[in-house]
Short mmCIF file of C-alpha atoms in Angstrom, two decimals:
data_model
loop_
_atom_site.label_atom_id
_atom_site.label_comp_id
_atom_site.label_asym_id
_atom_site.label_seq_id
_atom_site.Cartn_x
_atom_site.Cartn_y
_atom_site.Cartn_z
CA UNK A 1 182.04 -117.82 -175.59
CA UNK A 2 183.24 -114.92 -173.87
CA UNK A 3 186.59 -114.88 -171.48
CA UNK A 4 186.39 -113.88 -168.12
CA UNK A 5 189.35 -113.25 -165.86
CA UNK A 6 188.45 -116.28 -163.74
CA UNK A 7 186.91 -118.48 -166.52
CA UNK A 8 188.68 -119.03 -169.43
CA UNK A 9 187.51 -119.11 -173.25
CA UNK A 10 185.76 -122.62 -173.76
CA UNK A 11 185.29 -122.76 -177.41
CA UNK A 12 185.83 -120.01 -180.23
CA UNK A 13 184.57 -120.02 -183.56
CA UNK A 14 187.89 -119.12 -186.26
CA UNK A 15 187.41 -117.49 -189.25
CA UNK A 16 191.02 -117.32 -191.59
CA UNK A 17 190.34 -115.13 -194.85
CA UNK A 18 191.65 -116.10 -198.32
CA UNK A 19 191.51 -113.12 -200.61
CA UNK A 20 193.14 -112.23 -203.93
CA UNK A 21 194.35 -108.41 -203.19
CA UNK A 22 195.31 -105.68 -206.38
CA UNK A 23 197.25 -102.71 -206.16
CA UNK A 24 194.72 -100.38 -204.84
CA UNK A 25 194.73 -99.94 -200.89
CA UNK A 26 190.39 -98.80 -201.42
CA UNK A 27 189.87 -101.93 -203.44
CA UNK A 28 191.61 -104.18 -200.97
CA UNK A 29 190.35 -102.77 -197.79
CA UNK A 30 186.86 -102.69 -199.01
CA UNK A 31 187.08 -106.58 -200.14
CA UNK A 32 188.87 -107.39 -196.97
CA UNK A 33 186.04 -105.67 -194.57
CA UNK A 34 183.34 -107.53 -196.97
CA UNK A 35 185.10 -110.68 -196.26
CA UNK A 36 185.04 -109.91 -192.55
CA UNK A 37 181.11 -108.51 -192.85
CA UNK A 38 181.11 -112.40 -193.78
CA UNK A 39 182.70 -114.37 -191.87
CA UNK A 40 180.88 -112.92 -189.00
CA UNK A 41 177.66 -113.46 -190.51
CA UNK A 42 178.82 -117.28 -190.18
CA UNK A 43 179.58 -116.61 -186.27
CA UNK A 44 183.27 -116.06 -186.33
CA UNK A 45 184.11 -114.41 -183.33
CA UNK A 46 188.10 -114.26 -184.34
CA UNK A 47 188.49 -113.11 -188.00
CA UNK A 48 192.29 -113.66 -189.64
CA UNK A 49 193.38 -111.62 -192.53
CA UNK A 50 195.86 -112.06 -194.95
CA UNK A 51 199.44 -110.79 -194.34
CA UNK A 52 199.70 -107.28 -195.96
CA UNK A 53 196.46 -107.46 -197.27
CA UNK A 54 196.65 -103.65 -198.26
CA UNK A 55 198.68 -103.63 -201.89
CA UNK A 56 200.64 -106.27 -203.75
CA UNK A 57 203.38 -108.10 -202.52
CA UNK A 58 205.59 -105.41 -203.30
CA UNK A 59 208.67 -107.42 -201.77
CA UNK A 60 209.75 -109.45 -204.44
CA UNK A 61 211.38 -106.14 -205.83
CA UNK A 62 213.66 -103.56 -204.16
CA UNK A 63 211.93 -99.97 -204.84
CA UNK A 64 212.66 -97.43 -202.46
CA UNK A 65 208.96 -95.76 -204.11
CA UNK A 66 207.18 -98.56 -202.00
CA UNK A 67 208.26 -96.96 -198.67
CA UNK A 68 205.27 -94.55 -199.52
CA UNK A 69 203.16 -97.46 -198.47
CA UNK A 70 203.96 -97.56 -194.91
CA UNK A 71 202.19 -95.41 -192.53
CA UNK A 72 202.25 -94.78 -188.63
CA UNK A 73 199.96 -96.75 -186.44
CA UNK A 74 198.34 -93.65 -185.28
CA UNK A 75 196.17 -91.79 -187.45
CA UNK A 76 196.92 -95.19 -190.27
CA UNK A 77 194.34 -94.99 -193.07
CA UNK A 78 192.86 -97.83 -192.63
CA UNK A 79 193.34 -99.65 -188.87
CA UNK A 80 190.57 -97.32 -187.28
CA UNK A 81 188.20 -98.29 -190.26
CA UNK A 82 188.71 -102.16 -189.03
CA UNK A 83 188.52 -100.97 -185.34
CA UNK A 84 185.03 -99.58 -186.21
CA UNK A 85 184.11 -102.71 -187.35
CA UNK A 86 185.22 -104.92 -184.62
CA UNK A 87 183.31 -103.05 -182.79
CA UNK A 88 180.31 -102.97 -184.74
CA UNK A 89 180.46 -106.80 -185.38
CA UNK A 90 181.57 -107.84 -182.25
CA UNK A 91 184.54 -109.81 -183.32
CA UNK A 92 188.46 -110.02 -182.80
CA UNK A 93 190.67 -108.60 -185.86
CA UNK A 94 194.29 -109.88 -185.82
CA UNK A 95 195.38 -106.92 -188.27
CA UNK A 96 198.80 -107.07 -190.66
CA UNK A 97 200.33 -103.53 -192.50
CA UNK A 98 202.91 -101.55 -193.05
CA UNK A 99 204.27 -99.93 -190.58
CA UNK A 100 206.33 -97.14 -190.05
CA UNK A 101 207.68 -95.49 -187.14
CA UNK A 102 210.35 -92.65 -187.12
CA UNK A 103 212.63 -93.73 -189.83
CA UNK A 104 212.14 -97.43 -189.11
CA UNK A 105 209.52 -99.49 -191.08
CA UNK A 106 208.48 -103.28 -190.03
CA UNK A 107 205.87 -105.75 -191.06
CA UNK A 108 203.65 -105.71 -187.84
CA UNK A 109 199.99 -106.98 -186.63
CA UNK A 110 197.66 -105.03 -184.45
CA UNK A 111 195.06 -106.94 -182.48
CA UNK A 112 191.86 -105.05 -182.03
CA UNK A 113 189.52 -107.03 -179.33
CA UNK A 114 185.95 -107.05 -179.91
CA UNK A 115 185.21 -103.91 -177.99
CA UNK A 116 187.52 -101.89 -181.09
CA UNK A 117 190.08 -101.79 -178.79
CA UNK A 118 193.33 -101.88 -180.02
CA UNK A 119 195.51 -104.39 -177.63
CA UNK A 120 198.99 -103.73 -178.58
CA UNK A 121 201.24 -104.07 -181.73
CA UNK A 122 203.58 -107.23 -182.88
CA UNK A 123 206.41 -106.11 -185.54
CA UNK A 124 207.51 -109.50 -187.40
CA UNK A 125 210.62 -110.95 -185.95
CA UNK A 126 212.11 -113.28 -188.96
CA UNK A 127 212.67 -111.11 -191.97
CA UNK A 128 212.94 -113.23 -195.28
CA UNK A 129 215.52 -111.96 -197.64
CA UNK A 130 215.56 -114.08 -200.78
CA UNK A 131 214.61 -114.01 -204.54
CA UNK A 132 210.82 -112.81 -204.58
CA UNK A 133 210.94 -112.71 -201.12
CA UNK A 134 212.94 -109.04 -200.56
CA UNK A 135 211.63 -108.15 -197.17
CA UNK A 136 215.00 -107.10 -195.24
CA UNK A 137 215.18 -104.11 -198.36
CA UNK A 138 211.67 -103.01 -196.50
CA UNK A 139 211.39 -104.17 -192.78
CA UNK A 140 213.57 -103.37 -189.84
CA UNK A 141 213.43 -106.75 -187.41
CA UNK A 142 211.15 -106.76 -185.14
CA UNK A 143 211.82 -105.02 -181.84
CA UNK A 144 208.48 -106.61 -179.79
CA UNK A 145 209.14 -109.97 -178.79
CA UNK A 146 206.23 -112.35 -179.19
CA UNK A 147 202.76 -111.19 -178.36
CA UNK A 148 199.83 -113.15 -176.76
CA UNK A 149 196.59 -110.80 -176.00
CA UNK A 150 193.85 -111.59 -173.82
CA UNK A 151 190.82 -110.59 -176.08
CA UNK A 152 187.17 -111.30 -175.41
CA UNK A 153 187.13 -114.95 -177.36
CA UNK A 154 190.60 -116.26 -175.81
CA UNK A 155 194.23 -115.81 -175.54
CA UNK A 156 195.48 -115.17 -179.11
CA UNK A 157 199.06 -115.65 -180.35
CA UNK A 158 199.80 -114.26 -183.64
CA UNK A 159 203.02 -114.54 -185.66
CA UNK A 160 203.46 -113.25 -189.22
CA UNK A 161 204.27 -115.26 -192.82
CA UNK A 162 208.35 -116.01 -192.20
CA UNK A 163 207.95 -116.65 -188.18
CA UNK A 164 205.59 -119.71 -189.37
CA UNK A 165 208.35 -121.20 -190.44
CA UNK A 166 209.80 -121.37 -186.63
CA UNK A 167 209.00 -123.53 -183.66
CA UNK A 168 210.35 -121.06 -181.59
CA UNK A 169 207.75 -118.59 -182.29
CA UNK A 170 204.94 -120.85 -181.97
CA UNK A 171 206.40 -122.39 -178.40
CA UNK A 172 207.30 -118.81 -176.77
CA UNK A 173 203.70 -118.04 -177.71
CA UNK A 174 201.90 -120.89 -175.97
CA UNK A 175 204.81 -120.36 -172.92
CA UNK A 176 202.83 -117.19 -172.85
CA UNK A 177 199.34 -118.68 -172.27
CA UNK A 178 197.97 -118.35 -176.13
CA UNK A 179 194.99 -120.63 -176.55
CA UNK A 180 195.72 -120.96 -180.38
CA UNK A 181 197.81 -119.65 -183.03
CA UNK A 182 197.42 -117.67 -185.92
CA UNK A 183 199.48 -116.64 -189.00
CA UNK A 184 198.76 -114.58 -191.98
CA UNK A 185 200.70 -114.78 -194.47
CA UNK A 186 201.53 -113.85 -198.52
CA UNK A 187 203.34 -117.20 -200.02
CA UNK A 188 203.43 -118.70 -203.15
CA UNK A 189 205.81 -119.50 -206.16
CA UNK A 190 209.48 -119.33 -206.51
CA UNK A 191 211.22 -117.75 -209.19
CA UNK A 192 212.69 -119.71 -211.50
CA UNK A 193 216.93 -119.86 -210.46
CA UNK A 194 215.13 -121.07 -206.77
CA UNK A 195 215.81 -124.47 -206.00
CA UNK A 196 213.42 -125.01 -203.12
CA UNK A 197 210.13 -126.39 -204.72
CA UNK A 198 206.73 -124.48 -205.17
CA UNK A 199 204.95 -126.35 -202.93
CA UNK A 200 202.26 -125.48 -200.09
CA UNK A 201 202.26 -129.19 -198.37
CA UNK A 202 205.90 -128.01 -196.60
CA UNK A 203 204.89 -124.46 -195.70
CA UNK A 204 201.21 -126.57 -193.99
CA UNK A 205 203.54 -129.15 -192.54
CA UNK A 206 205.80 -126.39 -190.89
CA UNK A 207 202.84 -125.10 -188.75
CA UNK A 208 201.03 -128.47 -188.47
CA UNK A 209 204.46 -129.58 -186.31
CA UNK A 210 203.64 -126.52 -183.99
CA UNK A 211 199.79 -128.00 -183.70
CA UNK A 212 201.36 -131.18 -182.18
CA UNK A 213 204.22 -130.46 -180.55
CA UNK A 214 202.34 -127.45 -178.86
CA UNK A 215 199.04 -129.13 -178.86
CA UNK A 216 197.66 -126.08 -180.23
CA UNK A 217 195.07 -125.27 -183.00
CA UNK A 218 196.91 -123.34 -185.64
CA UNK A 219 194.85 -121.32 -188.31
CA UNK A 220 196.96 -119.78 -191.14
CA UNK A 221 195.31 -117.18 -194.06
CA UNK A 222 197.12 -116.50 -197.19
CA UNK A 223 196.46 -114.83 -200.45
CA UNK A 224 195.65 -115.79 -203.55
CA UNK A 225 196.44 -114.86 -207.89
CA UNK A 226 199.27 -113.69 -209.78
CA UNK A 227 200.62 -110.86 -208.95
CA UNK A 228 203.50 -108.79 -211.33
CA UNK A 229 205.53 -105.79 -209.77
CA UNK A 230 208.01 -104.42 -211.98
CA UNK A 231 207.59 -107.05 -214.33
CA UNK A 232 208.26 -110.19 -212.25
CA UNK A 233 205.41 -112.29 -211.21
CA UNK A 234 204.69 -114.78 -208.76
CA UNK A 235 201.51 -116.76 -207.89
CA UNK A 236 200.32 -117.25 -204.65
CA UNK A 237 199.49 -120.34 -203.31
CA UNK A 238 196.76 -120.37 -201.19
CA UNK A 239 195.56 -123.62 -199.17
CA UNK A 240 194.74 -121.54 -196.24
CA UNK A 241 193.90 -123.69 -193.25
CA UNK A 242 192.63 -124.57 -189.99
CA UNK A 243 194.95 -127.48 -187.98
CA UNK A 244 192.80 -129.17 -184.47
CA UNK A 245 195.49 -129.85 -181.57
CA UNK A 246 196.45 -132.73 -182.85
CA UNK A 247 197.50 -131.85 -186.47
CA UNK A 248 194.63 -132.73 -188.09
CA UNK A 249 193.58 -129.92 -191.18
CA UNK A 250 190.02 -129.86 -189.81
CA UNK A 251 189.79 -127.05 -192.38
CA UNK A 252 191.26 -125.97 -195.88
CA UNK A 253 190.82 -124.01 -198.71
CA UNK A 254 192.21 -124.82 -201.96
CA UNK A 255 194.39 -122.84 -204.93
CA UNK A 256 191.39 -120.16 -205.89
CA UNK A 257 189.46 -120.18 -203.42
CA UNK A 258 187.69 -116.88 -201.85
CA UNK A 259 186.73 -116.40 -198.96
CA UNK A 260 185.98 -116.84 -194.81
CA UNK A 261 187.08 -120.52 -194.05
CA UNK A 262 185.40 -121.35 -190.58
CA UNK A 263 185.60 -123.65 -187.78
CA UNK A 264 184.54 -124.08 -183.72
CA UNK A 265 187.49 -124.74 -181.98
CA UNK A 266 186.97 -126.80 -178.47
CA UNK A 267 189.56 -124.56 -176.04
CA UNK A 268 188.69 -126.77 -173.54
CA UNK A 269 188.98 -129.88 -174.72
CA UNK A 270 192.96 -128.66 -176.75
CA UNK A 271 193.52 -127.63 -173.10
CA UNK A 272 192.99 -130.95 -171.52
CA UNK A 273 194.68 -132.58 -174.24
CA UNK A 274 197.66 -130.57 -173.66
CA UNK A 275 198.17 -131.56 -169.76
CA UNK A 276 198.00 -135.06 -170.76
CA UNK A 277 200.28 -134.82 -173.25
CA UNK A 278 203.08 -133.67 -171.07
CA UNK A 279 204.86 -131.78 -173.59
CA UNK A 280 205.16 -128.72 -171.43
CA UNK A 281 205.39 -130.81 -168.01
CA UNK A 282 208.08 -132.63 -169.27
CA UNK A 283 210.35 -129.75 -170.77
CA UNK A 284 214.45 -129.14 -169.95
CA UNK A 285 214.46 -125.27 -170.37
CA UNK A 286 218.05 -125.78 -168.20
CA UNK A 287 219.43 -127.75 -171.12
CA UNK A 288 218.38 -125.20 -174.00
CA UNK A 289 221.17 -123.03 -173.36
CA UNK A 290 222.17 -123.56 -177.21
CA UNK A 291 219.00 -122.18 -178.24
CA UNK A 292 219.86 -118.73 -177.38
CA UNK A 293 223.22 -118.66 -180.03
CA UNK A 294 223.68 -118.62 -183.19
CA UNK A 295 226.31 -120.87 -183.65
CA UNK A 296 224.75 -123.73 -180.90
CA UNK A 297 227.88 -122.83 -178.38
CA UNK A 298 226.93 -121.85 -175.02
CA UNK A 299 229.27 -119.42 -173.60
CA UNK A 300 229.72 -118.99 -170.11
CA UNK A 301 231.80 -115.47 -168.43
#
């Protein structure tokens, strides 16, 4: 179903891609567009990739050599290659890489709309900085605010693997108008001196809050395999998934899984659903003055 300016995007069919990814940007891009080639072939109109789908997860050590992997969004090696595509197939890419702009790098998402078109850049706002997890080492914060675009198959909001974690992100997007939300991401195990458990069910429970308190479908893509970078290793978790409105997983891959996991969302009906919920009727944005510190003290003059 195609959006018009006076007729909104009725259903959509979602793709989210689980892929195992190596630490050759060729190898990965190639898999990634044959995973794509697929998912349309299924009908996906909106096709979600992994988070930094391009190398390893070169974050869970700090190497100033991996700065080499960022590149500019103009002339980057391999967005206009997925731009081609979208074109070709027809289909929306929400795109993660490395970015790098002046002397500032960030973990950001271009969406290209099904004409190719490139509709504007997100640069991750949460940055992670933990064991395995290096990513302020890498990424300057993000400097966008939240995005929602208007693409040919609906309004999509798109945050990236740490912003999951936040129901802030996921209700400034749908403030915004987003029809559904999307997150690709690169998760998996701890190290071992990490107390907080190896487990996917929290990191799916996170974004299946957003799906009801938003009323929102929520699709999320992550990677899969063990990955070693300077000789520690983590494995990644998988258990990519597609939430309905009401928190449902309609959708799921599991551990090892490969692949273009699909589903029709009903735009329509989520939007309906919505308005009778009264979640966004019934909001106090007057009284969420502690929201915007970081210590939960408003301060007035």
């Amino acid at each position: 179903m195609t959006t018009t300016p006076n007729r909104p995007a009725q259903t959509v069919k979602l793709a989210v891609i689980q892929m195992h990814v190596t630490d050759q940007l060729d190898d990965n891009v190639a898999r990634a567009e044959a995973h794509v080639r697929d998912a349309a072939r299924q009908g996906a109109q909106v096709i979600l990739l992994p988070e930094l789908f391009e190398n390893l997860y070169f974050c869970q050590v700090e190497r100033e050599d991996y700065f080499a992997l960022a590149h500019p969004q103009e002339d980057h090696p391999f967005i206009g290659r997925f731009q081609n595509l979208a074109r070709e197939l027809g289909v929306v890419l929400p795109l993660s890489y490395f970015e790098q702009a002046g002397q500032a790098h960030y973990n950001s998402l271009v969406c290209i709309d099904a004409d190719g078109t490139v509709l504007g850049n997100y640069r991750k706002t949460h940055i992670p900085d933990g064991p395995g997890y290096e990513e302020k080492y890498y990424f300057n914060p993000g400097d966008t605010g939240f995005k929602v675009w208007a693409t040919r198959y609906g309004r999509v909001g798109a945050g990236i693997c740490w912003d999951q974690w936040y129901p802030e992100t996921a209700r400034v997007m749908m403030l915004q108008g987003a029809d559904f939300l999307l997150y690709p991401t690169a998760i998996g195990s701890e190290p071992a001196e990490v107390e907080s458990p190896n487990s996917h069910y929290m990191w799916q429970r996170a974004m299946v809050g957003h799906a009801v308190s938003n009323s929102s479908y929520v699709g999320a893509a992550n990677r899969i395999g063990t990955e070693t970078v300077e000789g520690l290793t983590q494995t990644y978790y998988g258990h990519s998934f597609i939430s309905d409105y009401t928190g449902e997983l309609v959708a799921e891959f599991g551990d090892s899984d490969e692949g273009a996991l699909t589903y029709d969302l009903n735009l329509a009906e989520a939007r309906k659903f919505r308005a009778g919920m009264g979640f966004f009727r019934d909001r106090r944005p007057e009284l969420y003055g502690p929201l915007l510190t970081v210590d939960g003290v408003t301060r007035r003059g």
